[in-house]
């Protein structure tokens, strides 16, 4: 289980509590498991342990100040928020929990927690009376409802001499809970192919038709599928995003190139997720020279591009296919139509258009998932979080489908593809 932490980037927040000395052990054990660790200390934490201790244990500089002129564009909190795969605050004092609940950003750790969309876990440590105070209980309830994970606290003898609940959980337990956040194993052993980004359809040497897709949704899905234990191939149109760790990426430009790249990889794909905004049409000819501004009107003939999603499903019916639907009206109606017309297993429908908060190029999105027997609303959230939820639903439906296929006459096995293509 713990190899799940290998190469993971863990941001450890240390706040003002006597348990701060145990955070050194957390750093040591995380590194033992192959994780890279960066530590942020609050001012109060430095009263208990020196930054030098964590610098030596983590092998990285320790971060303390919100306004750091050495950080790129003086925005250290954003850099750190982007760097982390998960944030663990251990120990988390009563004061820290209260400030987190309020959404304050008055020190580096608070600002990073606000700016990040990766899993955030807290390991409370305080006197048992402080832990059971209604104010702390209320803070914890609100934080949990927002998705903050709480590890502990445990019960036992406390530094102040009292006995009760409030001790920080032991470092080995914290690490084992943290490991559970990665690689759920829901897609272990499966090959997932994701398409992402826009396509560009050339008109002449300098012009093309395209759309506003940034690739963020597809890249987040590729990352979430890796976390779920899958082998992931990502075929992307032109975007400026970094390849998620362990993902095998192939870049393409046009819809035809994306089609060719997908078909070349399909042989052992178990799950296909079409997030790319593929151009439906392309100019019938690409002119060799730049079009000149001579005529009052210009007519361009467009011809249809191949439909990647439909073709994948036709040729590989055993592959679990998820299509996206980008709609500006009647979301559910068009999603159901697409599910039927493209004969796929699931459609993830999202609103796009001028007044929409999610969709193209946004860091957030909301999805209505529809499949033949049901549907599920996934409300507005970060694309990273949404991708994890989507992957979890896809895994559930994948296994339901395979279970029923295996119990029926027409037995299909993982990785076994039945080609209906006669060409
Ligand atoms: O990239 P981001 O900025 O993060 O934005 C994400 C997104 C809005 C692009 C994404 O969430 C999304 O909605 N992607 C699908 C966009 C789209 O092209 O939808 P569509 O309704 O036109 O196509 C339906 C499905 O058919 C899609 O799965 C598409 O990949 C697929 N398709 C379409 C045309 C074609 N020739 N081949 C295809 O495979």
mmCIF file of N, CA and C and ligand atoms in Angstrom, residues 195-198 211-219 239 241 255 258 272-281 305-310 322-327 338 342 347-352 358-362 365 367 383, ligand 1:
data_model
loop_
_atom_site.group_PDB
_atom_site.id
_atom_site.type_symbol
_atom_site.label_atom_id
_atom_site.label_comp_id
_atom_site.label_asym_id
_atom_site.label_seq_id
_atom_site.Cartn_x
_atom_site.Cartn_y
_atom_site.Cartn_z
ATOM 1 N N UNK A 195 -8.672 11.432 -24.691
ATOM 2 C CA UNK A 195 -8.337 12.496 -25.637
ATOM 3 C C UNK A 195 -8.605 13.825 -24.951
ATOM 4 N N UNK A 196 -7.809 14.842 -25.301
ATOM 5 C CA UNK A 196 -7.939 16.138 -24.616
ATOM 6 C C UNK A 196 -7.617 17.282 -25.572
ATOM 7 N N UNK A 197 -8.086 18.466 -25.197
ATOM 8 C CA UNK A 197 -7.719 19.683 -25.931
ATOM 9 C C UNK A 197 -8.531 19.875 -27.200
ATOM 10 N N UNK A 198 -8.164 20.913 -27.949
ATOM 11 C CA UNK A 198 -8.873 21.204 -29.203
ATOM 12 C C UNK A 198 -8.196 20.507 -30.381
ATOM 13 N N UNK A 211 -11.064 25.794 -31.442
ATOM 14 C CA UNK A 211 -12.033 26.164 -30.409
ATOM 15 C C UNK A 211 -11.279 26.473 -29.117
ATOM 16 N N UNK A 212 -12.023 26.768 -28.062
ATOM 17 C CA UNK A 212 -11.409 27.318 -26.843
ATOM 18 C C UNK A 212 -10.942 26.259 -25.838
ATOM 19 N N UNK A 213 -10.938 24.995 -26.220
ATOM 20 C CA UNK A 213 -10.546 23.961 -25.239
ATOM 21 C C UNK A 213 -9.082 24.149 -24.810
ATOM 22 N N UNK A 214 -8.857 24.094 -23.504
ATOM 23 C CA UNK A 214 -7.505 24.272 -22.950
ATOM 24 C C UNK A 214 -6.819 22.932 -22.678
ATOM 25 N N UNK A 215 -7.617 21.853 -22.648
ATOM 26 C CA UNK A 215 -7.077 20.537 -22.290
ATOM 27 C C UNK A 215 -7.153 20.241 -20.800
ATOM 28 N N UNK A 216 -7.544 21.235 -19.970
ATOM 29 C CA UNK A 216 -7.490 21.049 -18.501
ATOM 30 C C UNK A 216 -8.347 19.866 -18.038
ATOM 31 N N UNK A 217 -9.547 19.737 -18.611
ATOM 32 C CA UNK A 217 -10.443 18.652 -18.168
ATOM 33 C C UNK A 217 -9.827 17.286 -18.502
ATOM 34 N N UNK A 218 -9.355 17.146 -19.733
ATOM 35 C CA UNK A 218 -8.796 15.853 -20.164
ATOM 36 C C UNK A 218 -7.526 15.497 -19.399
ATOM 37 N N UNK A 219 -6.660 16.500 -19.148
ATOM 38 C CA UNK A 219 -5.418 16.230 -18.411
ATOM 39 C C UNK A 219 -5.745 15.826 -16.970
ATOM 40 N N UNK A 239 -2.067 22.217 -26.729
ATOM 41 C CA UNK A 239 -2.350 22.867 -25.445
ATOM 42 C C UNK A 239 -1.017 23.212 -24.798
ATOM 43 N N UNK A 241 0.030 22.517 -21.481
ATOM 44 C CA UNK A 241 -0.059 21.909 -20.155
ATOM 45 C C UNK A 241 1.045 20.878 -20.002
ATOM 46 N N UNK A 255 -8.036 16.882 -36.381
ATOM 47 C CA UNK A 255 -8.955 15.791 -36.010
ATOM 48 C C UNK A 255 -8.523 14.481 -36.669
ATOM 49 N N UNK A 258 -5.716 13.086 -34.775
ATOM 50 C CA UNK A 258 -6.173 12.524 -33.493
ATOM 51 C C UNK A 258 -6.838 11.175 -33.742
ATOM 52 N N UNK A 272 -12.206 4.135 -22.949
ATOM 53 C CA UNK A 272 -11.891 5.300 -23.789
ATOM 54 C C UNK A 272 -12.687 6.488 -23.268
ATOM 55 N N UNK A 273 -12.006 7.610 -23.003
ATOM 56 C CA UNK A 273 -12.721 8.810 -22.522
ATOM 57 C C UNK A 273 -12.421 9.968 -23.484
ATOM 58 N N UNK A 274 -13.438 10.364 -24.232
ATOM 59 C CA UNK A 274 -13.264 11.401 -25.265
ATOM 60 C C UNK A 274 -13.586 12.774 -24.716
ATOM 61 N N UNK A 275 -12.562 13.434 -24.173
ATOM 62 C CA UNK A 275 -12.761 14.777 -23.606
ATOM 63 C C UNK A 275 -12.423 15.851 -24.634
ATOM 64 N N UNK A 276 -11.722 15.464 -25.696
ATOM 65 C CA UNK A 276 -11.263 16.459 -26.668
ATOM 66 C C UNK A 276 -12.443 17.134 -27.355
ATOM 67 N N UNK A 277 -12.243 18.415 -27.646
ATOM 68 C CA UNK A 277 -13.225 19.159 -28.446
ATOM 69 C C UNK A 277 -12.759 19.034 -29.899
ATOM 70 N N UNK A 278 -13.210 17.963 -30.535
ATOM 71 C CA UNK A 278 -12.738 17.642 -31.890
ATOM 72 C C UNK A 278 -13.565 18.432 -32.907
ATOM 73 N N UNK A 279 -12.901 19.059 -33.857
ATOM 74 C CA UNK A 279 -13.642 19.825 -34.878
ATOM 75 C C UNK A 279 -14.476 18.865 -35.712
ATOM 76 N N UNK A 280 -15.753 19.182 -35.856
ATOM 77 C CA UNK A 280 -16.627 18.314 -36.662
ATOM 78 C C UNK A 280 -16.314 18.435 -38.150
ATOM 79 N N UNK A 281 -15.840 19.624 -38.561
ATOM 80 C CA UNK A 281 -15.584 19.867 -39.993
ATOM 81 C C UNK A 281 -14.177 20.427 -40.202
ATOM 82 N N UNK A 305 -15.290 15.698 -40.544
ATOM 83 C CA UNK A 305 -14.181 14.903 -40.001
ATOM 84 C C UNK A 305 -14.719 13.553 -39.541
ATOM 85 N N UNK A 306 -13.856 12.545 -39.448
ATOM 86 C CA UNK A 306 -14.332 11.269 -38.894
ATOM 87 C C UNK A 306 -14.709 11.452 -37.432
ATOM 88 N N UNK A 307 -15.725 10.721 -36.985
ATOM 89 C CA UNK A 307 -16.122 10.798 -35.578
ATOM 90 C C UNK A 307 -15.334 9.745 -34.798
ATOM 91 N N UNK A 308 -14.407 10.202 -33.968
ATOM 92 C CA UNK A 308 -13.490 9.286 -33.262
ATOM 93 C C UNK A 308 -14.262 8.412 -32.282
ATOM 94 N N UNK A 309 -15.101 9.049 -31.474
ATOM 95 C CA UNK A 309 -15.829 8.331 -30.423
ATOM 96 C C UNK A 309 -16.721 7.227 -30.997
ATOM 97 N N UNK A 310 -17.532 7.583 -32.022
ATOM 98 C CA UNK A 310 -18.432 6.577 -32.609
ATOM 99 C C UNK A 310 -17.639 5.436 -33.228
ATOM 100 N N UNK A 322 -16.677 6.531 -22.949
ATOM 101 C CA UNK A 322 -17.293 7.705 -22.315
ATOM 102 C C UNK A 322 -17.104 8.892 -23.251
ATOM 103 N N UNK A 323 -18.226 9.491 -23.662
ATOM 104 C CA UNK A 323 -18.137 10.683 -24.499
ATOM 105 C C UNK A 323 -18.483 11.900 -23.682
ATOM 106 N N UNK A 324 -17.997 13.057 -24.082
ATOM 107 C CA UNK A 324 -18.412 14.310 -23.458
ATOM 108 C C UNK A 324 -19.452 14.970 -24.361
ATOM 109 N N UNK A 325 -20.290 15.784 -23.789
ATOM 110 C CA UNK A 325 -21.226 16.575 -24.589
ATOM 111 C C UNK A 325 -21.110 18.008 -24.108
ATOM 112 N N UNK A 326 -20.715 18.886 -24.997
ATOM 113 C CA UNK A 326 -20.597 20.307 -24.659
ATOM 114 C C UNK A 326 -21.828 20.992 -25.231
ATOM 115 N N UNK A 327 -22.685 21.500 -24.364
ATOM 116 C CA UNK A 327 -23.974 22.029 -24.832
ATOM 117 C C UNK A 327 -24.226 23.446 -24.330
ATOM 118 N N UNK A 338 -26.961 11.840 -27.498
ATOM 119 C CA UNK A 338 -25.595 11.431 -27.853
ATOM 120 C C UNK A 338 -25.314 10.018 -27.368
ATOM 121 N N UNK A 342 -24.400 7.768 -30.522
ATOM 122 C CA UNK A 342 -23.016 7.286 -30.616
ATOM 123 C C UNK A 342 -22.879 5.903 -29.988
ATOM 124 N N UNK A 347 -22.226 9.321 -21.042
ATOM 125 C CA UNK A 347 -21.954 10.678 -21.544
ATOM 126 C C UNK A 347 -21.762 11.596 -20.342
ATOM 127 N N UNK A 348 -20.709 12.417 -20.419
ATOM 128 C CA UNK A 348 -20.466 13.447 -19.403
ATOM 129 C C UNK A 348 -20.835 14.774 -20.060
ATOM 130 N N UNK A 349 -21.997 15.304 -19.660
ATOM 131 C CA UNK A 349 -22.481 16.515 -20.330
ATOM 132 C C UNK A 349 -22.138 17.742 -19.509
ATOM 133 N N UNK A 350 -21.595 18.750 -20.168
ATOM 134 C CA UNK A 350 -21.295 19.997 -19.449
ATOM 135 C C UNK A 350 -21.768 21.209 -20.235
ATOM 136 N N UNK A 351 -22.118 22.246 -19.464
ATOM 137 C CA UNK A 351 -22.553 23.490 -20.094
ATOM 138 C C UNK A 351 -21.334 24.221 -20.641
ATOM 139 N N UNK A 352 -21.463 24.766 -21.834
ATOM 140 C CA UNK A 352 -20.440 25.675 -22.355
ATOM 141 C C UNK A 352 -21.196 26.897 -22.885
ATOM 142 N N UNK A 358 -18.127 27.027 -15.728
ATOM 143 C CA UNK A 358 -17.203 25.924 -16.004
ATOM 144 C C UNK A 358 -16.925 25.825 -17.498
ATOM 145 N N UNK A 359 -16.794 24.590 -17.984
ATOM 146 C CA UNK A 359 -16.610 24.351 -19.417
ATOM 147 C C UNK A 359 -15.236 24.737 -19.903
ATOM 148 N N UNK A 360 -15.171 25.346 -21.109
ATOM 149 C CA UNK A 360 -13.901 25.657 -21.763
ATOM 150 C C UNK A 360 -12.995 26.548 -20.916
ATOM 151 N N UNK A 361 -11.765 26.133 -20.780
ATOM 152 C CA UNK A 361 -10.661 26.929 -20.238
ATOM 153 C C UNK A 361 -10.806 27.328 -18.770
ATOM 154 N N UNK A 362 -11.869 26.895 -18.125
ATOM 155 C CA UNK A 362 -12.042 27.249 -16.718
ATOM 156 C C UNK A 362 -11.283 26.226 -15.859
ATOM 157 N N UNK A 365 -15.546 22.968 -13.228
ATOM 158 C CA UNK A 365 -16.556 22.459 -14.155
ATOM 159 C C UNK A 365 -17.635 21.721 -13.359
ATOM 160 N N UNK A 367 -20.724 18.566 -14.164
ATOM 161 C CA UNK A 367 -21.058 17.563 -15.179
ATOM 162 C C UNK A 367 -22.360 16.869 -14.817
ATOM 163 N N UNK A 383 -11.608 21.102 -11.579
ATOM 164 C CA UNK A 383 -11.538 20.013 -12.563
ATOM 165 C C UNK A 383 -10.766 18.814 -12.001
HETATM 166 O O1 LIG B 1 -10.330 21.486 -22.388
HETATM 167 P P1 LIG B 1 -11.041 22.345 -21.349
HETATM 168 O O2 LIG B 1 -10.765 23.820 -21.545
HETATM 169 O O3 LIG B 1 -10.767 21.884 -19.957
HETATM 170 O O4 LIG B 1 -12.627 22.207 -21.603
HETATM 171 C C1 LIG B 1 -13.247 20.983 -21.408
HETATM 172 C C2 LIG B 1 -14.314 20.720 -22.476
HETATM 173 C C3 LIG B 1 -15.438 21.751 -22.358
HETATM 174 C C4 LIG B 1 -13.702 20.792 -23.881
HETATM 175 C C5 LIG B 1 -14.831 19.254 -22.215
HETATM 176 O O5 LIG B 1 -15.387 19.182 -20.931
HETATM 177 C C6 LIG B 1 -15.864 18.836 -23.263
HETATM 178 O O6 LIG B 1 -17.042 19.122 -23.178
HETATM 179 N N1 LIG B 1 -15.375 18.125 -24.318
HETATM 180 C C7 LIG B 1 -16.188 17.698 -25.462
HETATM 181 C C8 LIG B 1 -16.335 18.847 -26.419
HETATM 182 C C9 LIG B 1 -17.063 18.438 -27.688
HETATM 183 O O7 LIG B 1 -16.497 18.442 -28.715
HETATM 184 O O8 LIG B 1 -18.296 18.013 -27.504
HETATM 185 P P2 LIG B 1 -19.245 17.507 -28.735
HETATM 186 O O9 LIG B 1 -20.588 17.541 -28.103
HETATM 187 O O10 LIG B 1 -19.023 18.324 -29.932
HETATM 188 O O11 LIG B 1 -18.726 16.034 -29.014
HETATM 189 C C10 LIG B 1 -19.296 14.889 -28.395
HETATM 190 C C11 LIG B 1 -18.250 13.821 -28.169
HETATM 191 O O12 LIG B 1 -17.799 13.301 -29.425
HETATM 192 C C12 LIG B 1 -17.004 14.269 -27.425
HETATM 193 O O13 LIG B 1 -16.627 13.215 -26.564
HETATM 194 C C13 LIG B 1 -15.962 14.456 -28.529
HETATM 195 O O14 LIG B 1 -14.643 14.198 -28.054
HETATM 196 C C14 LIG B 1 -16.405 13.378 -29.525
HETATM 197 N N2 LIG B 1 -16.094 13.697 -30.933
HETATM 198 C C15 LIG B 1 -16.661 14.771 -31.551
HETATM 199 C C16 LIG B 1 -16.398 14.989 -32.879
HETATM 200 C C17 LIG B 1 -15.536 14.115 -33.589
HETATM 201 N N3 LIG B 1 -15.243 14.313 -34.862
HETATM 202 N N4 LIG B 1 -14.987 13.077 -32.944
HETATM 203 C C18 LIG B 1 -15.255 12.844 -31.632
HETATM 204 O O15 LIG B 1 -14.751 11.885 -31.057
#
